[in-house]
Coordinates of C-alpha atoms in Angstrom, one line a residue:
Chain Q
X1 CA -88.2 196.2 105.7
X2 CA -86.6 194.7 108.6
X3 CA -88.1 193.5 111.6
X4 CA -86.3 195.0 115.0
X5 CA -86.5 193.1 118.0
X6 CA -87.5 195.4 120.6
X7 CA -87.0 193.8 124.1
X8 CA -90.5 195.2 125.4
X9 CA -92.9 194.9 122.0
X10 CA -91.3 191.9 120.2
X11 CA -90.4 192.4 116.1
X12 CA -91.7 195.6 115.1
X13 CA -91.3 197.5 111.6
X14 CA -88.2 199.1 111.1
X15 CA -90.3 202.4 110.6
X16 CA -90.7 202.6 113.7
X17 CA -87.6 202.9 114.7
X18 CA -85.0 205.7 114.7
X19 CA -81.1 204.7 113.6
X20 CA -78.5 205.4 116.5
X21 CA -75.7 205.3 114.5
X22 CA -72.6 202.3 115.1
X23 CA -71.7 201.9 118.1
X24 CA -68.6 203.8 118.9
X25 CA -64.9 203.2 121.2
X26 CA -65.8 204.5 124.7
X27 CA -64.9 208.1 124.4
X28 CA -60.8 208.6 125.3
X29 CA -60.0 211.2 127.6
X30 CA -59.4 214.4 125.7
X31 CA -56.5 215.5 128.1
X32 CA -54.9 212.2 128.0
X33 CA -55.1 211.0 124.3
X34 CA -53.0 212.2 121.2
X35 CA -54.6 214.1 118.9
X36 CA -54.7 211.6 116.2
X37 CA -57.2 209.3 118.4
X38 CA -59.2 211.7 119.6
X39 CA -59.6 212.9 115.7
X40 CA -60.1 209.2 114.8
X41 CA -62.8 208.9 117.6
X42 CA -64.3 212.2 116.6
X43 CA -64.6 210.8 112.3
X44 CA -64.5 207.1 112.0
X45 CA -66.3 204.7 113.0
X46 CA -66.6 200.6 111.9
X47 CA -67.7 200.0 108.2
X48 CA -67.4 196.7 108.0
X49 CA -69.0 194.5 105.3
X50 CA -70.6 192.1 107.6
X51 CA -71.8 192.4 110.8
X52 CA -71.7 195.7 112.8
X53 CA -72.8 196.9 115.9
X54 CA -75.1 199.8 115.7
X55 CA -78.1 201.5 118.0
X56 CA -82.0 201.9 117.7
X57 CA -84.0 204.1 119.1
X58 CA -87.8 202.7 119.4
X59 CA -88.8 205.8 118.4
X60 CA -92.8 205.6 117.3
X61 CA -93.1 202.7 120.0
X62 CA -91.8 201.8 123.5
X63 CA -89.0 204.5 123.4
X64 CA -86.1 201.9 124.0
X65 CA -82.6 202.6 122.8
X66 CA -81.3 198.9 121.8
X67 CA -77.9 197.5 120.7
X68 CA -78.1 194.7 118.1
X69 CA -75.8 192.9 115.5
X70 CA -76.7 193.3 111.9
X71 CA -75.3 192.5 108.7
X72 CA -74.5 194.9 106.3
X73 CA -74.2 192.3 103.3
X74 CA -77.7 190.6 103.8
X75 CA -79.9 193.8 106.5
X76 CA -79.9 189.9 108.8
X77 CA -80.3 190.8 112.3
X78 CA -77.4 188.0 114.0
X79 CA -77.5 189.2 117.4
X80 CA -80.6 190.3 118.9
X81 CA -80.4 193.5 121.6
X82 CA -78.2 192.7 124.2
X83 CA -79.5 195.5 126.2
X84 CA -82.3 197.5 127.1
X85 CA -82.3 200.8 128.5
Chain Z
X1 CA -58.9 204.3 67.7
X2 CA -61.7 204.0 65.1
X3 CA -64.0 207.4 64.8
X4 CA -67.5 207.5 65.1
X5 CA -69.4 209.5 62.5
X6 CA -72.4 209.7 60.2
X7 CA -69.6 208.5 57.4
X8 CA -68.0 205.6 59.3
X9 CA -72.2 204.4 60.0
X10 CA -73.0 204.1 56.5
X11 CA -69.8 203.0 55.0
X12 CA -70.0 200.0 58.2
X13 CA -74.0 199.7 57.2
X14 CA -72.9 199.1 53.7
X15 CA -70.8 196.0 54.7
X16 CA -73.9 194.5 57.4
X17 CA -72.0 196.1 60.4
X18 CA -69.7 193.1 60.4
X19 CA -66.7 195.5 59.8
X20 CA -66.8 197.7 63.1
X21 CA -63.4 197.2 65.6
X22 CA -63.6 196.2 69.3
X23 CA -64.4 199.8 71.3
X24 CA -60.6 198.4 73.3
X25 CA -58.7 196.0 73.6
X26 CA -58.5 192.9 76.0
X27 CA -54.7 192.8 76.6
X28 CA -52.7 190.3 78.3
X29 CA -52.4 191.4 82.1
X30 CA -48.7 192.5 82.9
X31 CA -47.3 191.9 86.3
X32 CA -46.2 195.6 86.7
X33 CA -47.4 199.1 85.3
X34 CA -46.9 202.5 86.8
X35 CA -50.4 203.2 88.2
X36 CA -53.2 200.8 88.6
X37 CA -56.8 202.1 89.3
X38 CA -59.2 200.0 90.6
X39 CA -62.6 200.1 89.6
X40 CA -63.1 200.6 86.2
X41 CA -66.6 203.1 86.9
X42 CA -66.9 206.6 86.1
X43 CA -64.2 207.9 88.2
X44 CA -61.7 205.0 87.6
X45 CA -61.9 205.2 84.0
X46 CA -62.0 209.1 83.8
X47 CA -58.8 209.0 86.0
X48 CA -57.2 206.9 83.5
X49 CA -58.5 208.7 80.1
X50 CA -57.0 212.1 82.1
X51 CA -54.0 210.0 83.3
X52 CA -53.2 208.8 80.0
X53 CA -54.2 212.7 77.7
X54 CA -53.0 215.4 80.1
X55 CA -50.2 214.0 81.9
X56 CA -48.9 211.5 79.4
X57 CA -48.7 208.7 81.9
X58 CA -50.2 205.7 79.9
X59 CA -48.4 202.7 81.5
X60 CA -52.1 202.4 83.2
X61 CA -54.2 199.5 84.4
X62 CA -57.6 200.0 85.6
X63 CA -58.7 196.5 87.6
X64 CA -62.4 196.1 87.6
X65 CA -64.1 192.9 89.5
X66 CA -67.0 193.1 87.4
X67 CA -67.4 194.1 83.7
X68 CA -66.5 197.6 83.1
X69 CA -69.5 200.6 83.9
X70 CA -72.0 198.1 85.9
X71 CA -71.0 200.0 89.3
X72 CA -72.3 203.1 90.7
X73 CA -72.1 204.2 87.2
X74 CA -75.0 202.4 86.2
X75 CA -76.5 202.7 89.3
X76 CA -77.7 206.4 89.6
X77 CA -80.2 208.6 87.9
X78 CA -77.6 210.5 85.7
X79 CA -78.4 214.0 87.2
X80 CA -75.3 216.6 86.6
X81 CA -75.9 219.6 88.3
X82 CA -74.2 221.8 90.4
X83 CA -75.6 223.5 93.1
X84 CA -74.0 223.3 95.7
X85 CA -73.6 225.3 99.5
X86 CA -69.7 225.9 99.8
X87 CA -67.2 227.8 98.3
X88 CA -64.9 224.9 98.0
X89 CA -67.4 222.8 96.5
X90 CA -69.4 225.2 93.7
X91 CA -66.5 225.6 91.6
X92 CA -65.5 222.2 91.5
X93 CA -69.1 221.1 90.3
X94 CA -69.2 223.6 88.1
X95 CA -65.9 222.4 86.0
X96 CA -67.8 219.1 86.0
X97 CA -70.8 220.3 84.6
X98 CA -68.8 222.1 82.1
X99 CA -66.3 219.1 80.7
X100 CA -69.4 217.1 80.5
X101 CA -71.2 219.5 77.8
X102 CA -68.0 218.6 75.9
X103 CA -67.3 215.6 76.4
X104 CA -69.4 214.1 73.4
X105 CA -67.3 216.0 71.2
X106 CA -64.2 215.6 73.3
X107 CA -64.6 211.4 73.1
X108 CA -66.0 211.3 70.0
X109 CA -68.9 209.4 71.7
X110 CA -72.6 210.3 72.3
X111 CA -73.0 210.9 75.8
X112 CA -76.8 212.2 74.7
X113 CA -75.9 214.9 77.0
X114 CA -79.3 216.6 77.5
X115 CA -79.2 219.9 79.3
X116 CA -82.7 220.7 80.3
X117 CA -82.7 222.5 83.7
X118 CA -83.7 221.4 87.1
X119 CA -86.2 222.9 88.9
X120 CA -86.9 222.5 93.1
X121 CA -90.7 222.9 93.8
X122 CA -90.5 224.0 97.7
X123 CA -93.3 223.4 100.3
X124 CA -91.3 225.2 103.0
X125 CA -90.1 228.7 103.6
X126 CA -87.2 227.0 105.6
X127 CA -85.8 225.5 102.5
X128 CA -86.6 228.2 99.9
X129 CA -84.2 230.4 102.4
X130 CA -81.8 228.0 102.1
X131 CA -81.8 227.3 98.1
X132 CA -81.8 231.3 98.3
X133 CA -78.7 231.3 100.1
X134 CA -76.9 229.1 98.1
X135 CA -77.9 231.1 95.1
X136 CA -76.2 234.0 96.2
X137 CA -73.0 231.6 96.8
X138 CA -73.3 230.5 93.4
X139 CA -73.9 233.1 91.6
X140 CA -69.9 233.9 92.7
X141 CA -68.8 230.8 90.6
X142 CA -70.6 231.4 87.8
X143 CA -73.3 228.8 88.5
X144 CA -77.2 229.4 87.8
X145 CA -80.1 229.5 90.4
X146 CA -83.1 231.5 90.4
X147 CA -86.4 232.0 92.5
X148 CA -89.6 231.4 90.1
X149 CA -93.2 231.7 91.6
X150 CA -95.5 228.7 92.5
X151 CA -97.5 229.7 88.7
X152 CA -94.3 229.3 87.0
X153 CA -93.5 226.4 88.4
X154 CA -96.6 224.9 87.8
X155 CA -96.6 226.3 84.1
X156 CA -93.1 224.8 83.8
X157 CA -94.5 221.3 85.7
X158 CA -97.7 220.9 84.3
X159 CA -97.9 217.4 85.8
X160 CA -97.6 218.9 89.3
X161 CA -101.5 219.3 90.1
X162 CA -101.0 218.3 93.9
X163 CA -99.9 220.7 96.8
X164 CA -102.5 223.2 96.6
X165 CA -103.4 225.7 99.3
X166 CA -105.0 223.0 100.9
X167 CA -102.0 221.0 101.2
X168 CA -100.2 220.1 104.5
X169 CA -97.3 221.5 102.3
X170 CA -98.2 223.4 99.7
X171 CA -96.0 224.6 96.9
X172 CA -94.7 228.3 98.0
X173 CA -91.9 228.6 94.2
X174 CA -89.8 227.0 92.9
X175 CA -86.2 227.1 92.1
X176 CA -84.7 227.2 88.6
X177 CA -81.1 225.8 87.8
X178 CA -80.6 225.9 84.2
X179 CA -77.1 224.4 84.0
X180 CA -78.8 220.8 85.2
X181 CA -79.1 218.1 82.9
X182 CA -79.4 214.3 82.2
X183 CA -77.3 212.2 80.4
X184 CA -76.9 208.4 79.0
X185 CA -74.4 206.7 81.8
X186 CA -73.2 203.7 79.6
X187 CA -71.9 206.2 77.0
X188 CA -69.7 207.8 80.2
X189 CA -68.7 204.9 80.8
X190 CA -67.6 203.7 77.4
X191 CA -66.7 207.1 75.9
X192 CA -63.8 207.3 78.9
X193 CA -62.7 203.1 78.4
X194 CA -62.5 203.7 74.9
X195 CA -60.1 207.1 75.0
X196 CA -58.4 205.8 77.4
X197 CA -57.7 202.5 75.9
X198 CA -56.4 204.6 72.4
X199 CA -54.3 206.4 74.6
X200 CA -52.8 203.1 75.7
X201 CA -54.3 202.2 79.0
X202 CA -55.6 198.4 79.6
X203 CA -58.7 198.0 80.7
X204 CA -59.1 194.4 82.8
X205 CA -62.4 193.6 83.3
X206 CA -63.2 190.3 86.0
X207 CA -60.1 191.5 87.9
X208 CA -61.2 191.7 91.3
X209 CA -58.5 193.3 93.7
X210 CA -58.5 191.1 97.0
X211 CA -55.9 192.6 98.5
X212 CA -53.4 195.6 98.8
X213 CA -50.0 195.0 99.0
X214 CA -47.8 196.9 101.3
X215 CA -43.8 197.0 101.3
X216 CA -41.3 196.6 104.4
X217 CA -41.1 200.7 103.8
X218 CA -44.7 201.2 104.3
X219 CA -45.1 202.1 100.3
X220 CA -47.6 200.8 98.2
X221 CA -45.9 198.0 96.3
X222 CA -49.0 196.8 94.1
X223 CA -52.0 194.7 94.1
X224 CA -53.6 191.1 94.8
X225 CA -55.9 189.7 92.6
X226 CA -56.8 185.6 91.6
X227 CA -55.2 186.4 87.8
X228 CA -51.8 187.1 90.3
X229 CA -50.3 190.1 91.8
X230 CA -49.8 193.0 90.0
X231 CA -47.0 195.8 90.9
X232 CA -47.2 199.4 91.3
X233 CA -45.8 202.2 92.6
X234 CA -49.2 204.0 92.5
X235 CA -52.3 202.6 93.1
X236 CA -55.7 204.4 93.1
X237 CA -58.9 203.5 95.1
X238 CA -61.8 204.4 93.1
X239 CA -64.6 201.7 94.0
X240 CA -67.0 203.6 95.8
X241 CA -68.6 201.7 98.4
X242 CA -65.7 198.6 99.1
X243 CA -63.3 201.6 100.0
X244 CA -62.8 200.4 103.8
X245 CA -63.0 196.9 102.7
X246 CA -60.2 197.7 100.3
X247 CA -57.8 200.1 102.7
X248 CA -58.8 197.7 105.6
X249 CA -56.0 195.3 104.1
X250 CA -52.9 197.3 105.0
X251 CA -54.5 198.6 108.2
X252 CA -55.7 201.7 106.8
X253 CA -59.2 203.4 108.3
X254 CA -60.8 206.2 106.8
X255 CA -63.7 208.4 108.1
X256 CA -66.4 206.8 105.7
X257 CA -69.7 204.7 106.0
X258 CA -71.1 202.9 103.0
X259 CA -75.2 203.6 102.4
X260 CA -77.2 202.0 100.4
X261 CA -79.1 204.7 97.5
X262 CA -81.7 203.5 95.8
X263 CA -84.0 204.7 92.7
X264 CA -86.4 202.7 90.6
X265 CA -88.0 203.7 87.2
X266 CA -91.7 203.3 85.7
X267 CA -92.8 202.2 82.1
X268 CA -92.3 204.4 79.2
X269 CA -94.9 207.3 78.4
X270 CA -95.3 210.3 76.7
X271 CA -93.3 213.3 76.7
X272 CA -94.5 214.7 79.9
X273 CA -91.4 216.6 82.3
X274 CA -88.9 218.3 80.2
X275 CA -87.0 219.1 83.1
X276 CA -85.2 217.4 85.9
X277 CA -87.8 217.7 89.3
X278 CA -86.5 217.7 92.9
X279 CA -89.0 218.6 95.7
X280 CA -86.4 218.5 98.9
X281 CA -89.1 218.8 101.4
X282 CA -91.2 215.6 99.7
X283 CA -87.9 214.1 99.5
X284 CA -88.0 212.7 95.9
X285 CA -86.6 214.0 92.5
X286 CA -86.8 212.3 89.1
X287 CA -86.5 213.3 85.4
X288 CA -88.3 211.6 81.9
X289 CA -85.5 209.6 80.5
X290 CA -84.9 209.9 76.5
X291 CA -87.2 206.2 76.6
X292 CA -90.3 208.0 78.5
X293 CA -89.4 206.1 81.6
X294 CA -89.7 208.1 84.9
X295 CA -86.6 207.9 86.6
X296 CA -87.5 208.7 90.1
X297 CA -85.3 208.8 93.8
X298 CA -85.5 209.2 97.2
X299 CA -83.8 208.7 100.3
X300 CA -81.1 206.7 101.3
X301 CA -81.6 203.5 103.7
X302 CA -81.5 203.8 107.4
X303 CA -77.9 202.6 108.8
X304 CA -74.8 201.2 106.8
X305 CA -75.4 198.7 104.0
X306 CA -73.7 196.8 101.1
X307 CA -77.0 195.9 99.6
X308 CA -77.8 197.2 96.3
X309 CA -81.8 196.8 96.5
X310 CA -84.9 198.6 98.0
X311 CA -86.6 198.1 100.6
X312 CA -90.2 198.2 100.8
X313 CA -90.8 200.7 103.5
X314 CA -88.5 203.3 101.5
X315 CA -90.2 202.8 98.4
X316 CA -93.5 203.3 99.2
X317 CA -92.3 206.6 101.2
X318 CA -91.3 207.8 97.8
X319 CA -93.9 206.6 96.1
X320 CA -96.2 208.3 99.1
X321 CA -94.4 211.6 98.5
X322 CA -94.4 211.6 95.0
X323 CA -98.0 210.9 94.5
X324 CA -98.8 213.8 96.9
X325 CA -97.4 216.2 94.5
X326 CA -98.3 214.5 91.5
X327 CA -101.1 212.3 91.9
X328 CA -101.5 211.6 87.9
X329 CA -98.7 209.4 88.5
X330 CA -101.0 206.9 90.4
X331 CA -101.6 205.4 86.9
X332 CA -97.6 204.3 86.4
X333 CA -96.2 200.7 86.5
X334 CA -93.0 200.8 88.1
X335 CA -91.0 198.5 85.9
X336 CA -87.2 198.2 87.9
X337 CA -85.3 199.2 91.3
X338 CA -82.3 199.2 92.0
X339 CA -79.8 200.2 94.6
X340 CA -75.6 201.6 94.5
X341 CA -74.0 201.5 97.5
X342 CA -71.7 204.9 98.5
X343 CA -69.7 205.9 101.0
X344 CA -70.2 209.2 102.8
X345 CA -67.8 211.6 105.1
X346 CA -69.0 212.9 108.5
X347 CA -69.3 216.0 106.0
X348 CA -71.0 214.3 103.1
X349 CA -68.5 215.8 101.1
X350 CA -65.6 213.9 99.0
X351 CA -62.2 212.8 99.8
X352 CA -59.3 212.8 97.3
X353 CA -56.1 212.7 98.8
X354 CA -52.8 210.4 99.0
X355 CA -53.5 207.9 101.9
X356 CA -50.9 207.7 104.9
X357 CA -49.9 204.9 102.8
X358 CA -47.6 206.5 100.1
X359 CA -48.1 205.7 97.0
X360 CA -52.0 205.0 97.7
X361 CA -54.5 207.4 96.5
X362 CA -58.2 206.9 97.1
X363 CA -60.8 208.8 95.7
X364 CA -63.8 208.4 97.8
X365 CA -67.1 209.9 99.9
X366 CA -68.4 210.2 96.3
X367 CA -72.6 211.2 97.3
X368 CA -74.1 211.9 93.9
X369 CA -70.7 211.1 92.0
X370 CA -71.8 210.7 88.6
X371 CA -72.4 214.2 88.1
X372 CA -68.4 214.7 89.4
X373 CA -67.0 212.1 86.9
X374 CA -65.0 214.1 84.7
X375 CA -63.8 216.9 87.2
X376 CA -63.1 213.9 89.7
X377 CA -60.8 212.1 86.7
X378 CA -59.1 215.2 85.9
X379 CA -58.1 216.0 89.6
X380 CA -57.1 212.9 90.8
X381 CA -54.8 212.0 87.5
X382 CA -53.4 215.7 88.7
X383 CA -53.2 214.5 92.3
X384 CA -51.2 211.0 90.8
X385 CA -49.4 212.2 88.1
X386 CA -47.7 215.7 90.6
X387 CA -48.5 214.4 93.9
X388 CA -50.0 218.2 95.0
X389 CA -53.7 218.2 95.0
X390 CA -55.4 220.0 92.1
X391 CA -56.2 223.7 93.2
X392 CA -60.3 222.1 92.7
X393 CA -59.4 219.4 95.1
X394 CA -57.4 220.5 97.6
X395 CA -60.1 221.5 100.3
X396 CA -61.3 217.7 100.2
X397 CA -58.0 216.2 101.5
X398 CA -57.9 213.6 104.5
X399 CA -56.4 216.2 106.4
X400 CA -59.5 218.4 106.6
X401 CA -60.7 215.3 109.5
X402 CA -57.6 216.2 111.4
X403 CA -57.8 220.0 111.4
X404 CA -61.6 219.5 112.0
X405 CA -62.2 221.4 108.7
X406 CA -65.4 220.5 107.2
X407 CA -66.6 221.1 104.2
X408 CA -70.1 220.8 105.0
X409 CA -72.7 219.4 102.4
X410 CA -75.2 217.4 104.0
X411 CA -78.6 218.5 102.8
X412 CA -77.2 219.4 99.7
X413 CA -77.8 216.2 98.6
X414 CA -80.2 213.2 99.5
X415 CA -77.5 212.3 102.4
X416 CA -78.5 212.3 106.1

């Protein structure tokens, strides 16, 4: 279980939460960017085995979509959210 | 390549067991061979046995940074089954679950392959219309699924005594898939070292790749590793998890994440479940090992993960789940967890292709590989050995991400 700093209700369970996915390029202009970007922006996304960048939704609390740092080797939260919605 | 037997036991019995030969050898490592695979797992060590028997391309080293079958191979729950949603999936799987009911014979090594049918006890009508459309799919390929009432289910479960009428989800039938079975993952592992190694393939075990290594041309030219580079002029990824790690060193991103599975198993009882149980809308599955142990699953972790261990909040979901439908099970001490770590596709289905590296193969997005282990082998030694995808394999190429061409799977499998 990890414990999720939520900017509004402190370290909640990670239950309550909702996973967001990593978080992602900005999105490239379809009309200006080759295909293989855009196809590259459409299926890959960072899988790195360390820290990553990824999005929470506070789902079964506050409602607050929240960006943090966490390590993929060790679940160790490294940056806490650096924004709050 | 010494053969196992009921002869060969007693004549080695006779002399205290002191007589029996190394399962392979532990060669020298060269600094070149044709192909090097790296991982030696399931699919690493099925690529080389196939490699090695069907294309007669033996000059093979499989590179394996731990000791050989203590991957993903030893870190599922040994369910081969195959029913599947698409058409490009169903007749692969089914090829798999076929060379694995002869593969004892085939390796000369007990796989104590144990066909015993899986049954899905549903609790919703969504699902039981979707297990009843894949049925119809299957039944094309040749592969076996059939809709059995909530009494025959229970008569085939007895253990199930929860989700009664009173249930929030109660049990509305079941569904029966009689090709399913269990077998012993060790023996997988060491059945495919040891062909292969007869056949002339070296097997390196504490040989951890660090590195790819990339010519001025772009090819593949070989490997890094701490005993020294090796060369190659083919190299093939098949390491589960580390797959980005691994491409990541000549530059090379693919379309995967890496989750973290996990299953845990409870103290051994009596004969109780003769089949293989998965109730999709509890979201847990597990069979009676040969030992009596409970080998029981759920769902994979929340985000990507390179830990191989449970965590709390997903155990006790399962154990929630499973204790909802079969609340006899209250009385079991869990005894072990553990956890693989896979990568998935934005399709949850596999990728077996030559990279944009030539020369580089990677087989990969491997959800619920074990059950794909030989028909995985076989197709990429085809894919290395002719560079043209096997006819099985050739919907699951890289290129399907550039055409947009999925081969959609999630929700056949615990992936989300």
């Amino acid at each position: 279980m990890m414990l999720i700093p939520c900017p509004f209700c402190g370290h909640r369970n990670e239950s309550e939460f909702t996973y967001g996915g990593p978080v992602k390029p900005d999105r490239p202009d379809p009309n200006a960017t080759s295909d293989e970007d855009w196809v590259e922006y459409l299926t890959t996304v960072p899988n790195p085995f360390g820290p990553v960048q990824e999005r929470w939704w506070h789902a079964r609390g506050c409602g607050t979509w929240l960006t943090i740092w966490r390590d993929t080797r060790t679940h160790d939260i490294v940056e806490g959210p650096s924004d709050a919605e | 390549m010494q053969k196992y037997s009921i002869f060969s036991l007693f004549r080695h019995a006779l002399n205290g067991h002191t007589t029996w030969a190394p399962a392979w050898r532990s060669p020298p490592l060269k600094a070149s061979y044709d192909v090097v695979v790296i991982g030696a797992g399931g699919h690493g060590l099925a690529t080389a046995y196939y490699l090695a028997k069907e294309f007669n391309i033996a000059d093979v080293a499989v590179l394996e940074r731990g000791w050989l079958g203590g991957g993903n191979v030893a870190r599922n729950t040994v369910t081969v089954r195959s029913n599947y949603m698409r058409d490009a999936s169903i007749p692969f799987y089914v090829k798999s679950v076929a060379l694995y009911e002869g593969l004892t014979d085939e390796l000369n090594f007990n796989l104590m392959h144990s066909k015993r049918t899986m049954i899905d006890v549903v609790q919703t009508f969504p699902k039981m219309r979707e297990l009843r459309r894949r049925q119809l799919a299957m039944d094309i390929y040749g592969s076996t699924y059939e809709q059995i009432s909530t009494e025959e289910v229970r008569r085939r479960i007895p253990a199930l005594t929860g989700g009664g009428p009173d249930a929030r989800l109660p049990v509305i039938g079941g569904m029966v898939h009689t090709d399913a079975g269990v077998n012993r993952h060790d023996a997988v592992a060491w059945g495919y070292a040891r062909g292969a190694d007869a056949r002339g393939v070296e097997l390196h075990q504490q040989t951890p790749v660090t590195k790819l290594l990339r010519g001025n041309d772009g090819t593949i030219k070989g490997v890094e590793t701490p005993r020294g580079v090796v060369r190659a002029g083919k190299v093939a990824i098949a390491v589960s998890g580390h797959t980005t790690t691994l491409t990541e060193t000549v530059g090379l991103r693919l379309p995967l994440r890496t989750m973290n599975l996990t299953a845990f198993v409870s103290e051994p009882v009596k004969p109780l479940v003769d089949v293989v149980v998965n109730c999709p809308d509890s979201g847990f599955y597990f069979s009676q090992s040969d030992k009596g142990e409970m080998v029981i699953g759920g769902a994979p972790d929340m985000g990507q993960s390179f830990r191989r261990d449970i965590k709390q909040h997903v155990f006790e979901d399962t154990v929630t789940a499973m204790l909802s439908l079969f609340p006899s099970f209250r009385k079991l001490k869990l005894l072990r967890q553990w956890g693989g770590h896979l990568d998935i596709a934005p399709d949850a289905s596999p990728i077996m292709d030559e990279t944009d590296v030539p020369g580089l193969f990677v087989t990969a997005g491997w959800w619920g590989g074990y059950k794909a282990i030989p028909a995985g082998g076989l197709t990429l030694a085809h894919l290395i050995a002719k560079g043209v995808p096997h006819p099985l394999m050739s919907p699951f190429t890289l290129s399907r991400f550039k055409h947009l061409d999925y081969v959609m799977e999630s929700g056949t499998t615990t992936a989300r």
